[in-house]
Amino acid sequence: MIPITIISGFLGAGKTTYLQYILNQRNTNERILIIENDFGETSLDSQQLSTSGAVVREVTSGCICCSLQGNFKDALVDILSTQDIDKIYIEPSGVSKLSEIINTCKDESIQEKAYIDMIITIVDAMQAPMAIKNFGPFFKDQIKYCYAILLSHIEDDKQTAKTKDLITDLVPHTPVYTDIESLQQDVNQIHQIAHVHNHHSCTCHSHTHDCNHHHHEHEQQPFISHTFYDLQMLEEQRWGELCNTLSPSIIRAKGIVPTPAGPMELQYTPQNCSMSATSLDSFHLVIIGTEIDMASISRNVSKPL
């Protein structure tokens, strides 16, 4: 039986960073398959993960439980039947519902050869109050159905404590971690506790909770995405300034941008903007939000026509 680990979390929480850490610590002989779902036309995360030596299956646009509810299951069945794999990691889009992904993985045709071994949700401590207020159905679902929670962006002690309280109110029995090492040390114990409390008791056919299968919030989901290509070469400071002037309706931006010092990986959420050098040079900038002023952003980031 092949174990499946699901790494969930809202947009920008740090799912790919966590997965990269796991891959770096793995037995190099393990045959790893990653199913990487990103909201947008292109996936920066899959490009990063491909450098780990693992096989990456990329799905962009939409969300993994809507666009892949049927073909995701079929693809998993095909993979399990035709490829020699030791472990599968699934990194869903930040705007997917964890309960739906669990439903798909628990299909009888998949459970014949694979099983859900671990479910981790990454929570941005700075972003959590905004996420639960504005995007509650997505955020709460990701919290309620995981085995353990890893907090990221914990620099502000007061905000971190507030986020812990929010999580405790939702899932008092789910362990919350603030560092990856402690989480990894407790993985076996987390697995046992999770099964005792039955955190993943969603059943695909009985629908004993509010997952509503195909008829859920995604049909009216508020997020849109656009990818800008043919980017201007700007100073690193200028890219940062542009991020800081983005509309409040923009909740995520990421990509590889050109600077005089070389390609830089840009990562933005309303609470944080960072840039770091990268060897990737497929320049693009993905913008995700509830509204996107395409013309205004294009004037700032795209080469003049």
C-alpha positions as protocol buffer text, in pm:
chain_id: "A"
residue {
  index: 1
  type: MET
  ca { x: 0 y: 0 z: 0 }
}
residue {
  index: 2
  type: ILE
  ca { x: 129 y: 343 z: -97 }
}
residue {
  index: 3
  type: PRO
  ca { x: 99 y: 621 z: 164 }
}
residue {
  index: 4
  type: ILE
  ca { x: -46 y: 958 z: 61 }
}
residue {
  index: 5
  type: THR
  ca { x: 44 y: 1279 z: 243 }
}
residue {
  index: 6
  type: ILE
  ca { x: -175 y: 1584 z: 183 }
}
residue {
  index: 7
  type: ILE
  ca { x: -24 y: 1926 z: 254 }
}
residue {
  index: 8
  type: SER
  ca { x: -301 y: 2184 z: 272 }
}
residue {
  index: 9
  type: GLY
  ca { x: -310 y: 2554 z: 354 }
}
residue {
  index: 10
  type: PHE
  ca { x: -449 y: 2888 z: 242 }
}
residue {
  index: 11
  type: LEU
  ca { x: -282 y: 3095 z: -29 }
}
residue {
  index: 12
  type: GLY
  ca { x: 74 y: 3192 z: 63 }
}
residue {
  index: 13
  type: ALA
  ca { x: 86 y: 2996 z: 389 }
}
residue {
  index: 14
  type: GLY
  ca { x: 405 y: 2809 z: 296 }
}
residue {
  index: 15
  type: LYS
  ca { x: 295 y: 2468 z: 166 }
}
residue {
  index: 16
  type: THR
  ca { x: 571 y: 2441 z: -94 }
}
residue {
  index: 17
  type: THR
  ca { x: 837 y: 2548 z: 156 }
}
residue {
  index: 18
  type: TYR
  ca { x: 726 y: 2272 z: 391 }
}
residue {
  index: 19
  type: LEU
  ca { x: 718 y: 2015 z: 112 }
}
residue {
  index: 20
  type: GLN
  ca { x: 1067 y: 2115 z: -2 }
}
residue {
  index: 21
  type: TYR
  ca { x: 1191 y: 2059 z: 353 }
}
residue {
  index: 22
  type: ILE
  ca { x: 1034 y: 1713 z: 361 }
}
residue {
  index: 23
  type: LEU
  ca { x: 1186 y: 1621 z: 25 }
}
residue {
  index: 24
  type: ASN
  ca { x: 1530 y: 1737 z: 136 }
}
residue {
  index: 25
  type: GLN
  ca { x: 1510 y: 1510 z: 441 }
}
residue {
  index: 26
  type: ARG
  ca { x: 1385 y: 1200 z: 260 }
}
residue {
  index: 27
  type: ASN
  ca { x: 1562 y: 877 z: 180 }
}
residue {
  index: 28
  type: THR
  ca { x: 1712 y: 946 z: -162 }
}
residue {
  index: 29
  type: ASN
  ca { x: 1606 y: 601 z: -282 }
}
residue {
  index: 30
  type: GLU
  ca { x: 1237 y: 675 z: -228 }
}
residue {
  index: 31
  type: ARG
  ca { x: 1033 y: 712 z: -544 }
}
residue {
  index: 32
  type: ILE
  ca { x: 821 y: 1020 z: -483 }
}
residue {
  index: 33
  type: LEU
  ca { x: 528 y: 1148 z: -687 }
}
residue {
  index: 34
  type: ILE
  ca { x: 398 y: 1500 z: -620 }
}
residue {
  index: 35
  type: ILE
  ca { x: 58 y: 1616 z: -739 }
}
residue {
  index: 36
  type: GLU
  ca { x: 89 y: 1992 z: -748 }
}
residue {
  index: 37
  type: ASN
  ca { x: -221 y: 2203 z: -801 }
}
residue {
  index: 38
  type: ASP
  ca { x: -190 y: 2579 z: -844 }
}
residue {
  index: 39
  type: PHE
  ca { x: -454 y: 2842 z: -900 }
}
residue {
  index: 40
  type: GLY
  ca { x: -351 y: 3013 z: -1223 }
}
residue {
  index: 41
  type: GLU
  ca { x: -212 y: 2951 z: -1569 }
}
residue {
  index: 42
  type: THR
  ca { x: 134 y: 2846 z: -1458 }
}
residue {
  index: 43
  type: SER
  ca { x: 281 y: 2695 z: -1145 }
}
residue {
  index: 44
  type: LEU
  ca { x: 591 y: 2840 z: -983 }
}
residue {
  index: 45
  type: ASP
  ca { x: 565 y: 2578 z: -709 }
}
residue {
  index: 46
  type: SER
  ca { x: 590 y: 2286 z: -951 }
}
residue {
  index: 47
  type: GLN
  ca { x: 902 y: 2438 z: -1107 }
}
residue {
  index: 48
  type: GLN
  ca { x: 1063 y: 2459 z: -764 }
}
residue {
  index: 49
  type: LEU
  ca { x: 963 y: 2108 z: -661 }
}
residue {
  index: 50
  type: SER
  ca { x: 1088 y: 1957 z: -987 }
}
residue {
  index: 51
  type: THR
  ca { x: 1444 y: 2038 z: -878 }
}
residue {
  index: 52
  type: SER
  ca { x: 1409 y: 1792 z: -587 }
}
residue {
  index: 53
  type: GLY
  ca { x: 1432 y: 1485 z: -809 }
}
residue {
  index: 54
  type: ALA
  ca { x: 1071 y: 1386 z: -742 }
}
residue {
  index: 55
  type: VAL
  ca { x: 821 y: 1335 z: -1024 }
}
residue {
  index: 56
  type: VAL
  ca { x: 577 y: 1628 z: -1033 }
}
residue {
  index: 57
  type: ARG
  ca { x: 231 y: 1612 z: -1188 }
}
residue {
  index: 58
  type: GLU
  ca { x: 107 y: 1967 z: -1236 }
}
residue {
  index: 59
  type: VAL
  ca { x: -253 y: 2086 z: -1254 }
}
residue {
  index: 60
  type: THR
  ca { x: -319 y: 2456 z: -1295 }
}
residue {
  index: 61
  type: SER
  ca { x: -634 y: 2668 z: -1294 }
}
residue {
  index: 62
  type: GLY
  ca { x: -941 y: 2600 z: -1089 }
}
residue {
  index: 63
  type: CYS
  ca { x: -903 y: 2386 z: -781 }
}
residue {
  index: 64
  type: ILE
  ca { x: -805 y: 2027 z: -738 }
}
residue {
  index: 65
  type: CYS
  ca { x: -1142 y: 1910 z: -608 }
}
residue {
  index: 66
  type: CYS
  ca { x: -1351 y: 2082 z: -878 }
}
residue {
  index: 67
  type: SER
  ca { x: -1145 y: 2058 z: -1196 }
}
residue {
  index: 68
  type: LEU
  ca { x: -1010 y: 1717 z: -1097 }
}
residue {
  index: 69
  type: GLN
  ca { x: -1294 y: 1551 z: -909 }
}
residue {
  index: 70
  type: GLY
  ca { x: -1329 y: 1299 z: -1190 }
}
residue {
  index: 71
  type: ASN
  ca { x: -998 y: 1300 z: -1375 }
}
residue {
  index: 72
  type: PHE
  ca { x: -793 y: 1340 z: -1057 }
}
residue {
  index: 73
  type: LYS
  ca { x: -932 y: 1010 z: -937 }
}
residue {
  index: 74
  type: ASP
  ca { x: -873 y: 850 z: -1277 }
}
residue {
  index: 75
  type: ALA
  ca { x: -518 y: 987 z: -1289 }
}
residue {
  index: 76
  type: LEU
  ca { x: -442 y: 848 z: -943 }
}
residue {
  index: 77
  type: VAL
  ca { x: -578 y: 508 z: -1038 }
}
residue {
  index: 78
  type: ASP
  ca { x: -366 y: 511 z: -1354 }
}
residue {
  index: 79
  type: ILE
  ca { x: -54 y: 617 z: -1164 }
}
residue {
  index: 80
  type: LEU
  ca { x: -105 y: 349 z: -902 }
}
residue {
  index: 81
  type: SER
  ca { x: -149 y: 87 z: -1173 }
}
residue {
  index: 82
  type: THR
  ca { x: 140 y: 181 z: -1401 }
}
residue {
  index: 83
  type: GLN
  ca { x: 416 y: 343 z: -1195 }
}
residue {
  index: 84
  type: ASP
  ca { x: 643 y: 214 z: -920 }
}
residue {
  index: 85
  type: ILE
  ca { x: 598 y: 470 z: -643 }
}
residue {
  index: 86
  type: ASP
  ca { x: 690 y: 462 z: -276 }
}
residue {
  index: 87
  type: LYS
  ca { x: 499 y: 772 z: -165 }
}
residue {
  index: 88
  type: ILE
  ca { x: 257 y: 1034 z: -299 }
}
residue {
  index: 89
  type: TYR
  ca { x: 238 y: 1396 z: -185 }
}
residue {
  index: 90
  type: ILE
  ca { x: -60 y: 1611 z: -278 }
}
residue {
  index: 91
  type: GLU
  ca { x: -29 y: 1989 z: -252 }
}
residue {
  index: 92
  type: PRO
  ca { x: -371 y: 2136 z: -332 }
}
residue {
  index: 93
  type: SER
  ca { x: -445 y: 2491 z: -426 }
}
residue {
  index: 94
  type: GLY
  ca { x: -484 y: 2729 z: -133 }
}
residue {
  index: 95
  type: VAL
  ca { x: -847 y: 2782 z: -228 }
}
residue {
  index: 96
  type: SER
  ca { x: -950 y: 2417 z: -236 }
}
residue {
  index: 97
  type: LYS
  ca { x: -1149 y: 2233 z: 30 }
}
residue {
  index: 98
  type: LEU
  ca { x: -952 y: 1969 z: 211 }
}
residue {
  index: 99
  type: SER
  ca { x: -1260 y: 1756 z: 276 }
}
residue {
  index: 100
  type: GLU
  ca { x: -1316 y: 1713 z: -98 }
}
residue {
  index: 101
  type: ILE
  ca { x: -960 y: 1601 z: -158 }
}
residue {
  index: 102
  type: ILE
  ca { x: -994 y: 1346 z: 122 }
}
residue {
  index: 103
  type: ASN
  ca { x: -1317 y: 1218 z: -37 }
}
residue {
  index: 104
  type: THR
  ca { x: -1142 y: 1158 z: -367 }
}
residue {
  index: 105
  type: CYS
  ca { x: -845 y: 981 z: -209 }
}
residue {
  index: 106
  type: LYS
  ca { x: -1083 y: 753 z: -20 }
}
residue {
  index: 107
  type: ASP
  ca { x: -1248 y: 624 z: -335 }
}
residue {
  index: 108
  type: GLU
  ca { x: -1257 y: 244 z: -336 }
}
residue {
  index: 109
  type: SER
  ca { x: -1053 y: 220 z: -657 }
}
residue {
  index: 110
  type: ILE
  ca { x: -772 y: 421 z: -495 }
}
residue {
  index: 111
  type: GLN
  ca { x: -788 y: 259 z: -152 }
}
residue {
  index: 112
  type: GLU
  ca { x: -709 y: -75 z: -311 }
}
residue {
  index: 113
  type: LYS
  ca { x: -351 y: 45 z: -355 }
}
residue {
  index: 114
  type: ALA
  ca { x: -305 y: 363 z: -150 }
}
residue {
  index: 115
  type: TYR
  ca { x: -418 y: 520 z: 172 }
}
residue {
  index: 116
  type: ILE
  ca { x: -409 y: 862 z: 339 }
}
residue {
  index: 117
  type: ASP
  ca { x: -121 y: 849 z: 582 }
}
residue {
  index: 118
  type: MET
  ca { x: -83 y: 1212 z: 692 }
}
residue {
  index: 119
  type: ILE
  ca { x: -267 y: 1543 z: 648 }
}
residue {
  index: 120
  type: ILE
  ca { x: -87 y: 1863 z: 743 }
}
residue {
  index: 121
  type: THR
  ca { x: -233 y: 2213 z: 714 }
}
residue {
  index: 122
  type: ILE
  ca { x: 3 y: 2510 z: 706 }
}
residue {
  index: 123
  type: VAL
  ca { x: -141 y: 2827 z: 861 }
}
residue {
  index: 124
  type: ASP
  ca { x: 8 y: 3174 z: 818 }
}
residue {
  index: 125
  type: ALA
  ca { x: -21 y: 3320 z: 1168 }
}
residue {
  index: 126
  type: MET
  ca { x: -33 y: 3674 z: 1030 }
}
residue {
  index: 127
  type: GLN
  ca { x: -291 y: 3598 z: 763 }
}
residue {
  index: 128
  type: ALA
  ca { x: -525 y: 3370 z: 961 }
}
residue {
  index: 129
  type: PRO
  ca { x: -762 y: 3632 z: 1109 }
}
residue {
  index: 130
  type: MET
  ca { x: -817 y: 3785 z: 765 }
}
residue {
  index: 131
  type: ALA
  ca { x: -859 y: 3444 z: 603 }
}
residue {
  index: 132
  type: ILE
  ca { x: -1112 y: 3318 z: 853 }
}
residue {
  index: 133
  type: LYS
  ca { x: -1310 y: 3643 z: 833 }
}
residue {
  index: 134
  type: ASN
  ca { x: -1319 y: 3682 z: 454 }
}
residue {
  index: 135
  type: PHE
  ca { x: -1282 y: 3323 z: 329 }
}
residue {
  index: 136
  type: GLY
  ca { x: -1418 y: 3119 z: 616 }
}
residue {
  index: 137
  type: PRO
  ca { x: -1552 y: 2814 z: 426 }
}
residue {
  index: 138
  type: PHE
  ca { x: -1212 y: 2742 z: 269 }
}
residue {
  index: 139
  type: PHE
  ca { x: -1003 y: 2820 z: 574 }
}
residue {
  index: 140
  type: LYS
  ca { x: -1219 y: 2637 z: 828 }
}
residue {
  index: 141
  type: ASP
  ca { x: -1243 y: 2327 z: 611 }
}
residue {
  index: 142
  type: GLN
  ca { x: -864 y: 2309 z: 583 }
}
residue {
  index: 143
  type: ILE
  ca { x: -837 y: 2336 z: 961 }
}
residue {
  index: 144
  type: LYS
  ca { x: -1110 y: 2088 z: 1053 }
}
residue {
  index: 145
  type: TYR
  ca { x: -993 y: 1794 z: 842 }
}
residue {
  index: 146
  type: CYS
  ca { x: -618 y: 1790 z: 900 }
}
residue {
  index: 147
  type: TYR
  ca { x: -421 y: 1577 z: 1145 }
}
residue {
  index: 148
  type: ALA
  ca { x: -186 y: 1856 z: 1255 }
}
residue {
  index: 149
  type: ILE
  ca { x: -123 y: 2225 z: 1195 }
}
residue {
  index: 150
  type: LEU
  ca { x: 207 y: 2401 z: 1133 }
}
residue {
  index: 151
  type: LEU
  ca { x: 214 y: 2777 z: 1188 }
}
residue {
  index: 152
  type: SER
  ca { x: 426 y: 2991 z: 958 }
}
residue {
  index: 153
  type: HIS
  ca { x: 520 y: 3361 z: 981 }
}
residue {
  index: 154
  type: ILE
  ca { x: 525 y: 3352 z: 1360 }
}
residue {
  index: 155
  type: GLU
  ca { x: 750 y: 3655 z: 1415 }
}
residue {
  index: 156
  type: ASP
  ca { x: 474 y: 3849 z: 1594 }
}
residue {
  index: 157
  type: ASP
  ca { x: 412 y: 3674 z: 1927 }
}
residue {
  index: 158
  type: LYS
  ca { x: 82 y: 3849 z: 1992 }
}
residue {
  index: 159
  type: GLN
  ca { x: -57 y: 3766 z: 1649 }
}
residue {
  index: 160
  type: THR
  ca { x: 65 y: 3407 z: 1676 }
}
residue {
  index: 161
  type: ALA
  ca { x: -115 y: 3365 z: 2009 }
}
residue {
  index: 162
  type: LYS
  ca { x: -434 y: 3506 z: 1855 }
}
residue {
  index: 163
  type: THR
  ca { x: -412 y: 3260 z: 1566 }
}
residue {
  index: 164
  type: LYS
  ca { x: -358 y: 2970 z: 1807 }
}
residue {
  index: 165
  type: ASP
  ca { x: -674 y: 3073 z: 1992 }
}
residue {
  index: 166
  type: LEU
  ca { x: -871 y: 3083 z: 1666 }
}
residue {
  index: 167
  type: ILE
  ca { x: -751 y: 2733 z: 1579 }
}
residue {
  index: 168
  type: THR
  ca { x: -823 y: 2595 z: 1927 }
}
residue {
  index: 169
  type: ASP
  ca { x: -1180 y: 2722 z: 1904 }
}
residue {
  index: 170
  type: LEU
  ca { x: -1225 y: 2527 z: 1580 }
}
residue {
  index: 171
  type: VAL
  ca { x: -1031 y: 2209 z: 1660 }
}
residue {
  index: 172
  type: PRO
  ca { x: -936 y: 2178 z: 2029 }
}
residue {
  index: 173
  type: HIS
  ca { x: -779 y: 1832 z: 1982 }
}
residue {
  index: 174
  type: THR
  ca { x: -561 y: 1906 z: 1678 }
}
residue {
  index: 175
  type: PRO
  ca { x: -192 y: 1962 z: 1766 }
}
residue {
  index: 176
  type: VAL
  ca { x: -43 y: 2295 z: 1659 }
}
residue {
  index: 177
  type: TYR
  ca { x: 328 y: 2335 z: 1587 }
}
residue {
  index: 178
  type: THR
  ca { x: 549 y: 2638 z: 1534 }
}
residue {
  index: 179
  type: ASP
  ca { x: 856 y: 2461 z: 1395 }
}
residue {
  index: 180
  type: ILE
  ca { x: 900 y: 2189 z: 1133 }
}
residue {
  index: 181
  type: GLU
  ca { x: 1148 y: 1981 z: 1331 }
}
residue {
  index: 182
  type: SER
  ca { x: 909 y: 1927 z: 1623 }
}
residue {
  index: 183
  type: LEU
  ca { x: 629 y: 1841 z: 1384 }
}
residue {
  index: 184
  type: GLN
  ca { x: 839 y: 1581 z: 1203 }
}
residue {
  index: 185
  type: GLN
  ca { x: 952 y: 1424 z: 1530 }
}
residue {
  index: 186
  type: ASP
  ca { x: 589 y: 1369 z: 1630 }
}
residue {
  index: 187
  type: VAL
  ca { x: 456 y: 1241 z: 1297 }
}
residue {
  index: 188
  type: ASN
  ca { x: 393 y: 885 z: 1419 }
}
residue {
  index: 189
  type: GLN
  ca { x: 220 y: 1006 z: 1733 }
}
residue {
  index: 190
  type: ILE
  ca { x: 10 y: 1253 z: 1530 }
}
residue {
  index: 191
  type: HIS
  ca { x: -102 y: 968 z: 1304 }
}
residue {
  index: 192
  type: GLN
  ca { x: -225 y: 764 z: 1601 }
}
residue {
  index: 193
  type: ILE
  ca { x: -403 y: 1058 z: 1764 }
}
residue {
  index: 194
  type: ALA
  ca { x: -569 y: 1158 z: 1436 }
}
residue {
  index: 195
  type: HIS
  ca { x: -721 y: 815 z: 1389 }
}
residue {
  index: 196
  type: VAL
  ca { x: -848 y: 807 z: 1747 }
}
residue {
  index: 197
  type: HIS
  ca { x: -1028 y: 1140 z: 1700 }
}
residue {
  index: 198
  type: ASN
  ca { x: -1124 y: 1047 z: 1341 }
}
residue {
  index: 199
  type: HIS
  ca { x: -1051 y: 1395 z: 1203 }
}
residue {
  index: 200
  type: HIS
  ca { x: -1097 y: 1275 z: 848 }
}
residue {
  index: 201
  type: SER
  ca { x: -1436 y: 1108 z: 890 }
}
residue {
  index: 202
  type: CYS
  ca { x: -1572 y: 1257 z: 568 }
}
residue {
  index: 203
  type: THR
  ca { x: -1734 y: 976 z: 368 }
}
residue {
  index: 204
  type: CYS
  ca { x: -1773 y: 1032 z: 2 }
}
residue {
  index: 205
  type: HIS
  ca { x: -2102 y: 850 z: -36 }
}
residue {
  index: 206
  type: SER
  ca { x: -2286 y: 921 z: 286 }
}
residue {
  index: 207
  type: HIS
  ca { x: -2216 y: 1297 z: 304 }
}
residue {
  index: 208
  type: THR
  ca { x: -2243 y: 1315 z: 678 }
}
residue {
  index: 209
  type: HIS
  ca { x: -2109 y: 1672 z: 690 }
}
residue {
  index: 210
  type: ASP
  ca { x: -2121 y: 1994 z: 493 }
}
residue {
  index: 211
  type: CYS
  ca { x: -1880 y: 1910 z: 210 }
}
residue {
  index: 212
  type: ASN
  ca { x: -2177 y: 1891 z: -34 }
}
residue {
  index: 213
  type: HIS
  ca { x: -1955 y: 1710 z: -284 }
}
residue {
  index: 214
  type: HIS
  ca { x: -1993 y: 1888 z: -621 }
}
residue {
  index: 215
  type: HIS
  ca { x: -2235 y: 2154 z: -501 }
}
residue {
  index: 216
  type: HIS
  ca { x: -2022 y: 2370 z: -277 }
}
residue {
  index: 217
  type: GLU
  ca { x: -1884 y: 2719 z: -242 }
}
residue {
  index: 218
  type: HIS
  ca { x: -1642 y: 2682 z: -531 }
}
residue {
  index: 219
  type: GLU
  ca { x: -1927 y: 2727 z: -775 }
}
residue {
  index: 220
  type: GLN
  ca { x: -1949 y: 3082 z: -647 }
}
residue {
  index: 221
  type: GLN
  ca { x: -1586 y: 3111 z: -541 }
}
residue {
  index: 222
  type: PRO
  ca { x: -1467 y: 3472 z: -551 }
}
residue {
  index: 223
  type: PHE
  ca { x: -1108 y: 3423 z: -664 }
}
residue {
  index: 224
  type: ILE
  ca { x: -968 y: 3512 z: -1003 }
}
residue {
  index: 225
  type: SER
  ca { x: -614 y: 3477 z: -1132 }
}
residue {
  index: 226
  type: HIS
  ca { x: -405 y: 3632 z: -1406 }
}
residue {
  index: 227
  type: THR
  ca { x: -47 y: 3567 z: -1515 }
}
residue {
  index: 228
  type: PHE
  ca { x: 167 y: 3847 z: -1657 }
}
residue {
  index: 229
  type: TYR
  ca { x: 449 y: 3756 z: -1894 }
}
residue {
  index: 230
  type: ASP
  ca { x: 707 y: 3965 z: -2087 }
}
residue {
  index: 231
  type: LEU
  ca { x: 799 y: 4148 z: -1766 }
}
residue {
  index: 232
  type: GLN
  ca { x: 1006 y: 4463 z: -1736 }
}
residue {
  index: 233
  type: MET
  ca { x: 1348 y: 4444 z: -1577 }
}
residue {
  index: 234
  type: LEU
  ca { x: 1318 y: 4643 z: -1256 }
}
residue {
  index: 235
  type: GLU
  ca { x: 1533 y: 4694 z: -952 }
}
residue {
  index: 236
  type: GLU
  ca { x: 1452 y: 4463 z: -660 }
}
residue {
  index: 237
  type: GLN
  ca { x: 1343 y: 4765 z: -455 }
}
residue {
  index: 238
  type: ARG
  ca { x: 1101 y: 4870 z: -729 }
}
residue {
  index: 239
  type: TRP
  ca { x: 937 y: 4526 z: -738 }
}
residue {
  index: 240
  type: GLY
  ca { x: 888 y: 4553 z: -364 }
}
residue {
  index: 241
  type: GLU
  ca { x: 735 y: 4897 z: -397 }
}
residue {
  index: 242
  type: LEU
  ca { x: 491 y: 4771 z: -660 }
}
residue {
  index: 243
  type: CYS
  ca { x: 381 y: 4488 z: -431 }
}
residue {
  index: 244
  type: ASN
  ca { x: 322 y: 4729 z: -145 }
}
residue {
  index: 245
  type: THR
  ca { x: 90 y: 4937 z: -363 }
}
residue {
  index: 246
  type: LEU
  ca { x: -128 y: 4646 z: -475 }
}
residue {
  index: 247
  type: SER
  ca { x: -500 y: 4678 z: -411 }
}
residue {
  index: 248
  type: PRO
  ca { x: -641 y: 4515 z: -95 }
}
residue {
  index: 249
  type: SER
  ca { x: -837 y: 4288 z: -330 }
}
residue {
  index: 250
  type: ILE
  ca { x: -507 y: 4116 z: -423 }
}
residue {
  index: 251
  type: ILE
  ca { x: -439 y: 3838 z: -174 }
}
residue {
  index: 252
  type: ARG
  ca { x: -148 y: 3663 z: -347 }
}
residue {
  index: 253
  type: ALA
  ca { x: 127 y: 3737 z: -597 }
}
residue {
  index: 254
  type: LYS
  ca { x: 422 y: 3517 z: -689 }
}
residue {
  index: 255
  type: GLY
  ca { x: 657 y: 3453 z: -974 }
}
residue {
  index: 256
  type: ILE
  ca { x: 1004 y: 3488 z: -1119 }
}
residue {
  index: 257
  type: VAL
  ca { x: 1085 y: 3848 z: -1205 }
}
residue {
  index: 258
  type: PRO
  ca { x: 1386 y: 4001 z: -1388 }
}
residue {
  index: 259
  type: THR
  ca { x: 1619 y: 4241 z: -1207 }
}
residue {
  index: 260
  type: PRO
  ca { x: 1962 y: 4382 z: -1299 }
}
residue {
  index: 261
  type: ALA
  ca { x: 2109 y: 4148 z: -1035 }
}
residue {
  index: 262
  type: GLY
  ca { x: 1948 y: 3842 z: -1197 }
}
residue {
  index: 263
  type: PRO
  ca { x: 1621 y: 3648 z: -1164 }
}
residue {
  index: 264
  type: MET
  ca { x: 1440 y: 3688 z: -835 }
}
residue {
  index: 265
  type: GLU
  ca { x: 1160 y: 3484 z: -683 }
}
residue {
  index: 266
  type: LEU
  ca { x: 884 y: 3717 z: -564 }
}
residue {
  index: 267
  type: GLN
  ca { x: 639 y: 3608 z: -294 }
}
residue {
  index: 268
  type: TYR
  ca { x: 361 y: 3840 z: -175 }
}
residue {
  index: 269
  type: THR
  ca { x: 68 y: 3827 z: 64 }
}
residue {
  index: 270
  type: PRO
  ca { x: -96 y: 4133 z: 220 }
}
residue {
  index: 271
  type: GLN
  ca { x: 109 y: 4070 z: 534 }
}
residue {
  index: 272
  type: ASN
  ca { x: 445 y: 4001 z: 374 }
}
residue {
  index: 273
  type: CYS
  ca { x: 653 y: 4062 z: 61 }
}
residue {
  index: 274
  type: SER
  ca { x: 984 y: 3887 z: 1 }
}
residue {
  index: 275
  type: MET
  ca { x: 1230 y: 3840 z: -283 }
}
residue {
  index: 276
  type: SER
  ca { x: 1516 y: 3594 z: -315 }
}
residue {
  index: 277
  type: ALA
  ca { x: 1765 y: 3499 z: -583 }
}
residue {
  index: 278
  type: THR
  ca { x: 1677 y: 3196 z: -794 }
}
residue {
  index: 279
  type: SER
  ca { x: 1823 y: 2988 z: -1073 }
}
residue {
  index: 280
  type: LEU
  ca { x: 1484 y: 2974 z: -1245 }
}
residue {
  index: 281
  type: ASP
  ca { x: 1443 y: 3216 z: -1536 }
}
residue {
  index: 282
  type: SER
  ca { x: 1092 y: 3151 z: -1669 }
}
residue {
  index: 283
  type: PHE
  ca { x: 977 y: 3507 z: -1603 }
}
residue {
  index: 284
  type: HIS
  ca { x: 613 y: 3544 z: -1504 }
}
residue {
  index: 285
  type: LEU
  ca { x: 403 y: 3699 z: -1229 }
}
residue {
  index: 286
  type: VAL
  ca { x: 84 y: 3535 z: -1104 }
}
residue {
  index: 287
  type: ILE
  ca { x: -173 y: 3762 z: -938 }
}
residue {
  index: 288
  type: ILE
  ca { x: -464 y: 3616 z: -739 }
}
residue {
  index: 289
  type: GLY
  ca { x: -745 y: 3815 z: -583 }
}
residue {
  index: 290
  type: THR
  ca { x: -1112 y: 3894 z: -574 }
}
residue {
  index: 291
  type: GLU
  ca { x: -1061 y: 4176 z: -824 }
}
residue {
  index: 292
  type: ILE
  ca { x: -762 y: 4249 z: -1047 }
}
residue {
  index: 293
  type: ASP
  ca { x: -700 y: 4580 z: -1226 }
}
residue {
  index: 294
  type: MET
  ca { x: -527 y: 4420 z: -1523 }
}
residue {
  index: 295
  type: ALA
  ca { x: -447 y: 4743 z: -1707 }
}
residue {
  index: 296
  type: SER
  ca { x: -293 y: 4915 z: -1405 }
}
residue {
  index: 297
  type: ILE
  ca { x: -76 y: 4619 z: -1305 }
}
residue {
  index: 298
  type: SER
  ca { x: 29 y: 4560 z: -1666 }
}
residue {
  index: 299
  type: ARG
  ca { x: 150 y: 4921 z: -1700 }
}
residue {
  index: 300
  type: ASN
  ca { x: 373 y: 4870 z: -1398 }
}
residue {
  index: 301
  type: VAL
  ca { x: 515 y: 4525 z: -1467 }
}
residue {
  index: 302
  type: SER
  ca { x: 495 y: 4454 z: -1841 }
}
residue {
  index: 303
  type: LYS
  ca { x: 729 y: 4574 z: -2113 }
}
residue {
  index: 304
  type: PRO
  ca { x: 587 y: 4862 z: -2318 }
}
residue {
  index: 305
  type: LEU
  ca { x: 425 y: 4755 z: -2642 }
}
